[in-house]
PDB file of C-alpha atoms in Angstrom:
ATOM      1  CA  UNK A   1     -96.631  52.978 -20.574  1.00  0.00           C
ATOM      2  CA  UNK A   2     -94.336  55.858 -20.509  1.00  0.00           C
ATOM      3  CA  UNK A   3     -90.674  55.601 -19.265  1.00  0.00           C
ATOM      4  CA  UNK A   4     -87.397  57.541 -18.221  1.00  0.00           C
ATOM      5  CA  UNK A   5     -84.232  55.839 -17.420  1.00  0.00           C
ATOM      6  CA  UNK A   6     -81.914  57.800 -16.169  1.00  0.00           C
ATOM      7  CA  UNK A   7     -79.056  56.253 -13.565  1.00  0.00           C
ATOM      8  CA  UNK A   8     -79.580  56.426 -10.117  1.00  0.00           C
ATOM      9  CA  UNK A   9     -75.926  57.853  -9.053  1.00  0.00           C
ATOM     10  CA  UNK A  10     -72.776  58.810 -10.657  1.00  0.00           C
ATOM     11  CA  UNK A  11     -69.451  59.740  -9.409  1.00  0.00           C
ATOM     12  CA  UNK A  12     -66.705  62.193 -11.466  1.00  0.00           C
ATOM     13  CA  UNK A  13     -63.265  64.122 -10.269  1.00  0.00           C
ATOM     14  CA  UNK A  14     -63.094  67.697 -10.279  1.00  0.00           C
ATOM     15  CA  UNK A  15     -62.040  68.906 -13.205  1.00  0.00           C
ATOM     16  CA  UNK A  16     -63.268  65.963 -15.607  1.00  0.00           C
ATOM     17  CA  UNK A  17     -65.990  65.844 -18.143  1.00  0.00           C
ATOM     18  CA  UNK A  18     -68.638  63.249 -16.627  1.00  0.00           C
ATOM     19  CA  UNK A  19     -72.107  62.574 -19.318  1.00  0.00           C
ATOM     20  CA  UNK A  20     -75.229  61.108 -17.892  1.00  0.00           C
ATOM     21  CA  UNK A  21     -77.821  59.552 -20.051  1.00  0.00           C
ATOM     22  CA  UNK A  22     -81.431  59.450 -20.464  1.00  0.00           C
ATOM     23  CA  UNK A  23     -83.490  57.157 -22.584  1.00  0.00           C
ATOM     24  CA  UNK A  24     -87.279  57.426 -22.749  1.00  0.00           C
ATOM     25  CA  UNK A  25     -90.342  55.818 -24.309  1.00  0.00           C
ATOM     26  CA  UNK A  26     -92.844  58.274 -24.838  1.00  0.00           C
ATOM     27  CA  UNK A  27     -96.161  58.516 -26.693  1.00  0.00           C
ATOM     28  CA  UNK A  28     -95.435  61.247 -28.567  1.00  0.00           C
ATOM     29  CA  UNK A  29     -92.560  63.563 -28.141  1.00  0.00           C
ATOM     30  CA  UNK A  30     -92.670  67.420 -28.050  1.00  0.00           C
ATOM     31  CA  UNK A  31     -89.165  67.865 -26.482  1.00  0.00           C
ATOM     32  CA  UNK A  32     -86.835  67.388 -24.077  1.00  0.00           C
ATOM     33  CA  UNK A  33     -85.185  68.865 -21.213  1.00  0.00           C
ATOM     34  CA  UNK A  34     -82.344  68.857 -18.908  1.00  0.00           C
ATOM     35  CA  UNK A  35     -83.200  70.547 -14.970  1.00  0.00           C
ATOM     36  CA  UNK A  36     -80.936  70.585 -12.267  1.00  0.00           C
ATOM     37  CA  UNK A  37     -81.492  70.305  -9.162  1.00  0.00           C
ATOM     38  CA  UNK A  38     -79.766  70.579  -5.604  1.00  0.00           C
ATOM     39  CA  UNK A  39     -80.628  69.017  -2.377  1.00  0.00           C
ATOM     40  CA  UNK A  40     -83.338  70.434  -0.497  1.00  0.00           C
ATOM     41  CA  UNK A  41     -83.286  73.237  -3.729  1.00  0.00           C
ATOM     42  CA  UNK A  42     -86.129  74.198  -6.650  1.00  0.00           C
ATOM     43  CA  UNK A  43     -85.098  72.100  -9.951  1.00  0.00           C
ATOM     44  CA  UNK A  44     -83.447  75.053 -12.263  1.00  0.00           C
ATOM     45  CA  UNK A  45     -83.684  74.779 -16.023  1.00  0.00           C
ATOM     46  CA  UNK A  46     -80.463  73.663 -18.268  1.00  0.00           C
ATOM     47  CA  UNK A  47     -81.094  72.350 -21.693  1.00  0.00           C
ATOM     48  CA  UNK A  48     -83.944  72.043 -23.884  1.00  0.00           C
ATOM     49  CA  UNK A  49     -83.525  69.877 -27.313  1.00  0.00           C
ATOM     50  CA  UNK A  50     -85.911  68.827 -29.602  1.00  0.00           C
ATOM     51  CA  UNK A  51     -84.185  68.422 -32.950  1.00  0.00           C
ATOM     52  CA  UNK A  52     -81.389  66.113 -33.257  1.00  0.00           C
ATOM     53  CA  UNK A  53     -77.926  66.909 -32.205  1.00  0.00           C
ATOM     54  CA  UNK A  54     -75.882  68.796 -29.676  1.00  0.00           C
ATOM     55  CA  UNK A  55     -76.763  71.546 -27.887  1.00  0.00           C
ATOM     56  CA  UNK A  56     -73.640  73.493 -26.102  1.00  0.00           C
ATOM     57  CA  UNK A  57     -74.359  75.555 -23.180  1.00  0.00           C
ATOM     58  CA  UNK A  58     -70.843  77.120 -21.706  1.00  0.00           C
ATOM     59  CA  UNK A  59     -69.858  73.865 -19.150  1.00  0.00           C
ATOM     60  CA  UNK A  60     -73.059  72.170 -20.388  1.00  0.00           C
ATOM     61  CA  UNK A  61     -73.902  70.251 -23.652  1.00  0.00           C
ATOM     62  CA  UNK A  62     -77.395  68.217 -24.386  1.00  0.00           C
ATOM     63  CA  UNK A  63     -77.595  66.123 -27.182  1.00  0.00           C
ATOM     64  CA  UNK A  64     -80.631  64.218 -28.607  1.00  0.00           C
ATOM     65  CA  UNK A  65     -81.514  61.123 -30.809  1.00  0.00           C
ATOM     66  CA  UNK A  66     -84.919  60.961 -31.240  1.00  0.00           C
ATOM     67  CA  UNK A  67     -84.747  58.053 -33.472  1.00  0.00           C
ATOM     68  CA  UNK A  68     -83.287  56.174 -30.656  1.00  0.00           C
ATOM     69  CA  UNK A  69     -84.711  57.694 -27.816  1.00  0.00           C
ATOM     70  CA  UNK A  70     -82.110  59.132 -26.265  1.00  0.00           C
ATOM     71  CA  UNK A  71     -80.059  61.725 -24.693  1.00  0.00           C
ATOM     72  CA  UNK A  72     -77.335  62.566 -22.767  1.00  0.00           C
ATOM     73  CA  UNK A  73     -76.249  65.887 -20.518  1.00  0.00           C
ATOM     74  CA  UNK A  74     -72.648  66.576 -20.532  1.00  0.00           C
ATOM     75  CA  UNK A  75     -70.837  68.573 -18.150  1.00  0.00           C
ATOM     76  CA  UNK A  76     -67.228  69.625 -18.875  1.00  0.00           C
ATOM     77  CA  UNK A  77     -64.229  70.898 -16.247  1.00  0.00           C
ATOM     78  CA  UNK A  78     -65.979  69.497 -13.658  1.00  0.00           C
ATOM     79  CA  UNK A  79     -66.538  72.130 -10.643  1.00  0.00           C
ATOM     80  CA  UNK A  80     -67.679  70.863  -6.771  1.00  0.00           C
ATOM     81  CA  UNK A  81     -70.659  73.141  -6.906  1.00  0.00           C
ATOM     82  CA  UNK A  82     -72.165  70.730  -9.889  1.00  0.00           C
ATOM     83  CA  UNK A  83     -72.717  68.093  -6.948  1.00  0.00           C
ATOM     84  CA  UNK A  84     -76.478  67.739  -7.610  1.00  0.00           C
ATOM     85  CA  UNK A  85     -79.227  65.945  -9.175  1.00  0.00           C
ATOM     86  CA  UNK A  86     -79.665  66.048 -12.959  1.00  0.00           C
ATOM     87  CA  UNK A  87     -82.940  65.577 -13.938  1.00  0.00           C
ATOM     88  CA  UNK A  88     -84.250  64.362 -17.551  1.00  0.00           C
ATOM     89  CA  UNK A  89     -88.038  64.933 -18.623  1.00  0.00           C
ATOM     90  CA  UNK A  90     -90.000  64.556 -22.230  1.00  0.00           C
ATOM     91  CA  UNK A  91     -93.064  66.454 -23.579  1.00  0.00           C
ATOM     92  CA  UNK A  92     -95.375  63.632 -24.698  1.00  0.00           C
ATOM     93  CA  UNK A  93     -98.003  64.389 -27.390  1.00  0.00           C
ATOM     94  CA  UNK A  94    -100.290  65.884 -25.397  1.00  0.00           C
ATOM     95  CA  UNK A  95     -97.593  68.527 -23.667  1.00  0.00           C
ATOM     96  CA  UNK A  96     -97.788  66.658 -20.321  1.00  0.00           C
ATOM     97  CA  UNK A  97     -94.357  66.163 -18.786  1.00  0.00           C
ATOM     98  CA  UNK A  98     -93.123  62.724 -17.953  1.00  0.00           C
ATOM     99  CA  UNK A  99     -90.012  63.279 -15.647  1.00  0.00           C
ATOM    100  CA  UNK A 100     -87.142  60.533 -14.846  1.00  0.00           C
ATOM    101  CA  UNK A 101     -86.047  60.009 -11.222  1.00  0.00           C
ATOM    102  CA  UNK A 102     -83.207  62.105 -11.828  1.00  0.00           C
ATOM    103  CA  UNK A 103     -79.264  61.443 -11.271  1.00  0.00           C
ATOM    104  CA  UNK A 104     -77.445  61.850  -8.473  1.00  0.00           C
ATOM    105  CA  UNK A 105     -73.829  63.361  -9.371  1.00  0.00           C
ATOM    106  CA  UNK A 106     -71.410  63.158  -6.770  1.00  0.00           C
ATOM    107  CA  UNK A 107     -68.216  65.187  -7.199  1.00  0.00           C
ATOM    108  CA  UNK A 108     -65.070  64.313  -5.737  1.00  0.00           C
ATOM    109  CA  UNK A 109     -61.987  66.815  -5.344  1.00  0.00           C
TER     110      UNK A 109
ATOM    111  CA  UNK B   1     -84.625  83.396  -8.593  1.00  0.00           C
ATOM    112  CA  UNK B   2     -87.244  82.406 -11.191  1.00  0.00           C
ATOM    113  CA  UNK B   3     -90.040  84.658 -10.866  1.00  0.00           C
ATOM    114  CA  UNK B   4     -92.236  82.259  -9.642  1.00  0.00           C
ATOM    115  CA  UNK B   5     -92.875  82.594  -5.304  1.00  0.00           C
ATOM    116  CA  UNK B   6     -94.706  80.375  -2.992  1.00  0.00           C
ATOM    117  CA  UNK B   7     -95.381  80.749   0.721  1.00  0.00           C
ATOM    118  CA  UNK B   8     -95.056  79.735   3.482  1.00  0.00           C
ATOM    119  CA  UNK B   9     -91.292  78.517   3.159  1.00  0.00           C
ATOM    120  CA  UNK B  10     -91.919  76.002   5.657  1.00  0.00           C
ATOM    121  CA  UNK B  11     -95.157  74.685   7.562  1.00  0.00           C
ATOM    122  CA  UNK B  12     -95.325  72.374  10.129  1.00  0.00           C
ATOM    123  CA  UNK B  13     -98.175  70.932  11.553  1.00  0.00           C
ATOM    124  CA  UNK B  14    -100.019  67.833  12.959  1.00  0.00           C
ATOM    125  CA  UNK B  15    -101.935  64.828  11.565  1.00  0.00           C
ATOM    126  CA  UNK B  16    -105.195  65.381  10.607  1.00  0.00           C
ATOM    127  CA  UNK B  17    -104.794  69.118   9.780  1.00  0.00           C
ATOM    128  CA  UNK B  18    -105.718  71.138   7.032  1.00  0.00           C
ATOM    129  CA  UNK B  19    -102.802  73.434   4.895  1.00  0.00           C
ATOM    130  CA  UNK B  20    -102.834  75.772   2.369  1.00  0.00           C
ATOM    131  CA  UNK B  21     -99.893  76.563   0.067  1.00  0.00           C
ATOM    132  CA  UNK B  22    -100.098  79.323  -2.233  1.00  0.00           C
ATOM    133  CA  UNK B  23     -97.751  79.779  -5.605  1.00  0.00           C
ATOM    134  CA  UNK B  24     -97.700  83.481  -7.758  1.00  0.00           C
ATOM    135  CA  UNK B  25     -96.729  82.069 -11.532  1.00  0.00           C
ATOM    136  CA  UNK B  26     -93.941  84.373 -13.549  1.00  0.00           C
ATOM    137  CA  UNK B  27     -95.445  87.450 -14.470  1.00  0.00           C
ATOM    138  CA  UNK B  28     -96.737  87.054 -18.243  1.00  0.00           C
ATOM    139  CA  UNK B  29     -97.283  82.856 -17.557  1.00  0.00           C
ATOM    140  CA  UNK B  30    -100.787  81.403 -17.712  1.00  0.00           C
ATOM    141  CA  UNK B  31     -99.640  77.596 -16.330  1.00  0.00           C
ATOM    142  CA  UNK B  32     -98.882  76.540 -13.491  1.00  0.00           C
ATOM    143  CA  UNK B  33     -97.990  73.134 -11.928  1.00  0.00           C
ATOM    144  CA  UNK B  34     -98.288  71.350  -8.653  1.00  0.00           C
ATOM    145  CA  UNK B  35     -95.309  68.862  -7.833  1.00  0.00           C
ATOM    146  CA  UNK B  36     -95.303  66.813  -4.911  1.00  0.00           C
ATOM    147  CA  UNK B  37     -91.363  66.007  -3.187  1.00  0.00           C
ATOM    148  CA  UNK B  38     -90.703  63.227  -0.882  1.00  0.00           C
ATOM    149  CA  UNK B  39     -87.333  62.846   0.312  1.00  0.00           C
ATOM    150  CA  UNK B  40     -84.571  61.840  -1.797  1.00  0.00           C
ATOM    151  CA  UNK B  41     -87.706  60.646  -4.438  1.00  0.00           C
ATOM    152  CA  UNK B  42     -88.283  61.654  -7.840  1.00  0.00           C
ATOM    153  CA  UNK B  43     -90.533  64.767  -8.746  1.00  0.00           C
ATOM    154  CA  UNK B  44     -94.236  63.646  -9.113  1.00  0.00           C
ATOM    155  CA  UNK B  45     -96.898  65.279 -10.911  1.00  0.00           C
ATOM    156  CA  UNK B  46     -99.881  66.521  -8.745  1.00  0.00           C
ATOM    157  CA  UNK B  47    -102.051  68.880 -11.376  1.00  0.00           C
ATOM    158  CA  UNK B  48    -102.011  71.606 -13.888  1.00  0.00           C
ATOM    159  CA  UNK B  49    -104.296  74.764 -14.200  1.00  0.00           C
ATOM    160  CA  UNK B  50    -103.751  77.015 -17.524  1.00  0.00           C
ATOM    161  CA  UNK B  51    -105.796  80.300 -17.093  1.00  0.00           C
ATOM    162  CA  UNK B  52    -107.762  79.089 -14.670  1.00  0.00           C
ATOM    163  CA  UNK B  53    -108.994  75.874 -15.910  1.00  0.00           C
ATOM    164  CA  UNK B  54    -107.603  72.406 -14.681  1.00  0.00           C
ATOM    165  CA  UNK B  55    -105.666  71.246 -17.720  1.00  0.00           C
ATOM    166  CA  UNK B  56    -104.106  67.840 -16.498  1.00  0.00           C
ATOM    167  CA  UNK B  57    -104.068  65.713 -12.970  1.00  0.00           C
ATOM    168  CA  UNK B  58    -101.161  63.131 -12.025  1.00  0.00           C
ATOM    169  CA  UNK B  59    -101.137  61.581  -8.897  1.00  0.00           C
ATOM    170  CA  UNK B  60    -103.348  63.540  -6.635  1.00  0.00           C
ATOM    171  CA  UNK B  61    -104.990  62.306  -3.754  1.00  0.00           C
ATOM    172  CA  UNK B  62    -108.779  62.703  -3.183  1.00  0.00           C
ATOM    173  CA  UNK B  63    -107.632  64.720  -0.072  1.00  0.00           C
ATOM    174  CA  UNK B  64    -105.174  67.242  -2.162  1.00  0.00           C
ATOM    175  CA  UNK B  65    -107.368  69.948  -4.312  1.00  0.00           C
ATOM    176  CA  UNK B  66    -106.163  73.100  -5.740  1.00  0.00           C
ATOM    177  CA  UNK B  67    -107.595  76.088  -8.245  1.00  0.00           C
ATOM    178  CA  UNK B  68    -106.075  78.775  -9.816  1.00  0.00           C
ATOM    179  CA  UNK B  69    -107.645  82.057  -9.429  1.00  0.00           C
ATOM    180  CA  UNK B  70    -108.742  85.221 -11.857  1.00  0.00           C
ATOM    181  CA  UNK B  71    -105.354  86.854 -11.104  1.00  0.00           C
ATOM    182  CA  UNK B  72    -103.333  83.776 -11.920  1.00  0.00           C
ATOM    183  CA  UNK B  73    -102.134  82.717  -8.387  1.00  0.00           C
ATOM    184  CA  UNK B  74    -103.179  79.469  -7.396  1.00  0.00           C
ATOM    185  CA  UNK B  75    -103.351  77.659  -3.818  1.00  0.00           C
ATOM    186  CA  UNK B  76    -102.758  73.912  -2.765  1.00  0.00           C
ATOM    187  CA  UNK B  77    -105.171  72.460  -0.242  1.00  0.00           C
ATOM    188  CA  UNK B  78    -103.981  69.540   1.612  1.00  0.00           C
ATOM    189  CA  UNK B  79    -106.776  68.113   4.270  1.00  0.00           C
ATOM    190  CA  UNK B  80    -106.885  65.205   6.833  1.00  0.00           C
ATOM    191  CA  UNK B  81    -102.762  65.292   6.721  1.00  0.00           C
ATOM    192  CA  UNK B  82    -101.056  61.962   7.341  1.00  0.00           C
ATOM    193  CA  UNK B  83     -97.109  61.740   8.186  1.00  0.00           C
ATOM    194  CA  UNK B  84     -96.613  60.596   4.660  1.00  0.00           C
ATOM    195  CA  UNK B  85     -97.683  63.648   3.374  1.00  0.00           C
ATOM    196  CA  UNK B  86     -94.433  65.266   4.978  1.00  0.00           C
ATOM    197  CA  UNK B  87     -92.642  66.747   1.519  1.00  0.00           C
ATOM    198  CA  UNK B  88     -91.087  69.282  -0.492  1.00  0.00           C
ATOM    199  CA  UNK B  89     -94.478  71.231  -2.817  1.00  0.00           C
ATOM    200  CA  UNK B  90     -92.533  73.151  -5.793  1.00  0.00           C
ATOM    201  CA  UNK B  91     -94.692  75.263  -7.479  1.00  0.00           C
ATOM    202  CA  UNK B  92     -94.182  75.909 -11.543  1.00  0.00           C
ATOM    203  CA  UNK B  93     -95.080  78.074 -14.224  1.00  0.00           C
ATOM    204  CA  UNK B  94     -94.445  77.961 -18.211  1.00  0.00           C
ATOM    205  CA  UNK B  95     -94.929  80.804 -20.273  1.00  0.00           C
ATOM    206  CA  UNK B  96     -97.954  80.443 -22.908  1.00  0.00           C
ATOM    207  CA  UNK B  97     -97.397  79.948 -26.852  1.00  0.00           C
ATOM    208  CA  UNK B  98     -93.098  79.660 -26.541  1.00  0.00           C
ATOM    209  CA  UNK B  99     -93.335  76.970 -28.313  1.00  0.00           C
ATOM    210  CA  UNK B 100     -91.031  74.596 -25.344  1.00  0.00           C
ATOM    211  CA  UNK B 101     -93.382  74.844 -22.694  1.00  0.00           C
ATOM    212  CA  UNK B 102     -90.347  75.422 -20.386  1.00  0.00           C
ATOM    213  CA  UNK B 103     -91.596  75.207 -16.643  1.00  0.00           C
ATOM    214  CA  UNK B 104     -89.630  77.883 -14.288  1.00  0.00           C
ATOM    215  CA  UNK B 105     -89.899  76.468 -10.687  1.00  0.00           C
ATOM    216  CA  UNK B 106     -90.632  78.298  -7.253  1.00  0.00           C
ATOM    217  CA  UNK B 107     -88.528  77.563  -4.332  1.00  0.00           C
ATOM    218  CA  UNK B 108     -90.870  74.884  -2.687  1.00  0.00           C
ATOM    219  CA  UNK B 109     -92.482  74.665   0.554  1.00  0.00           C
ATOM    220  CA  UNK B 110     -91.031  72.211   3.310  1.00  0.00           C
ATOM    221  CA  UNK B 111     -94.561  70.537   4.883  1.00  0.00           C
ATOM    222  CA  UNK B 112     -93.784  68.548   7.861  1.00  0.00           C
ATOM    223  CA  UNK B 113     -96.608  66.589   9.575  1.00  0.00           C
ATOM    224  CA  UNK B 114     -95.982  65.383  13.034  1.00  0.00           C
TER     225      UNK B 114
END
């Protein structure tokens, strides 16, 4: 079957650099991406990677290992208003996207 | 804002009813996608539509059906509504031949069934 691990919560200080990771077992893979989403709010698009490496995005970095199917988001200096679900979902062969349950990032001052 | 709009924002009604939700893609985007929101749950997968045609189905019920129309807006039917069916509906598009597929969401509609 087809899989996305992703923690359930995480907790971080204002100000800190927090990374949350995602591996998945696919059939097939077409890409990867990073959405975030807040309560009650439409996920928004972060981070797309689908080569190998690190993607840096202001605040935000993605990086991929497709060779070990994995991934993690990384969010540096830490602001309140990041409080919010990070969600991590994986084009399969066929284009269909297989989304993880997505991680809940608390923020504390 | 993404581009993409849905109405209504929020719909209440009562068991055994019939709703319509209705999603307008990104201007320019062929695809769009159905999600389905329960509280504090993951996203899941209802059904796709590119140009009109149904291109993929997740987990929809035999009482959810949906179609995507000539000018690229598509509607949500959901019939015979149980409390369970109470939910967050997001909308998405994705633009055609990008090459990522990238799906731009719509603010959602809150359906609660009492």
């Amino acid at each position: 079957g087809q899989n996305i691990d992703q923690p359930t919560e995480m907790t971080a200080t204002e100000g800190a650099i927090v990374q949350i990771n995602c591996t998945y077992q696919t059939s097939g893979f077409n890409g990867l991406f990073w959405y975030q989403q807040h309560a009650g709010e439409a996920p928004t698009f972060l981070s797309y990677n689908v080569l190998d490496g690190l993607e840096e995005k202001g605040r935000f970095s993605s990086f991929l290992s497709r060779s070990k199917g994995y991934s993690y988001l990384l969010l540096k200096e830490l602001q309140m208003k990041d409080s919010a679900s990070y969600l991590c979902a994986v084009n399969d062969s066929n284009y269909q996207l297989i989304w993880g349950a997505g991680t809940k990032l608390i923020i504390k001052p | 804002d993404s581009g993409v709009t849905q109405t209504p924002k929020h719909l209440i009604t009562a068991t055994g009813q019939r709703v319509t939700l209705r999603c307008s893609p990104r201007s320019g985007d062929l695809s769009v996608y159905w999600y389905q929101q329960s509280l504090d749950q993951g996203l899941q997968f209802l059904i796709q539509y590119y140009n009109g045609e149904e291109r993929a189905k997740g987990n929809i019920l035999e009482r959810f059906s949906a179609q995507q129309f000539p000018d690229l807006h598509s509607e949500l039917n959901l019939s015979s509504l149980e409390l369970g069916d109470s939910a967050l509906y997001f909308c998405a598009s994705s633009p055609p031949r990008d090459g990522t597929d990238t799906q731009y969401f719509g603010p959602g509609t809150r359906l609660t069934v009492l």
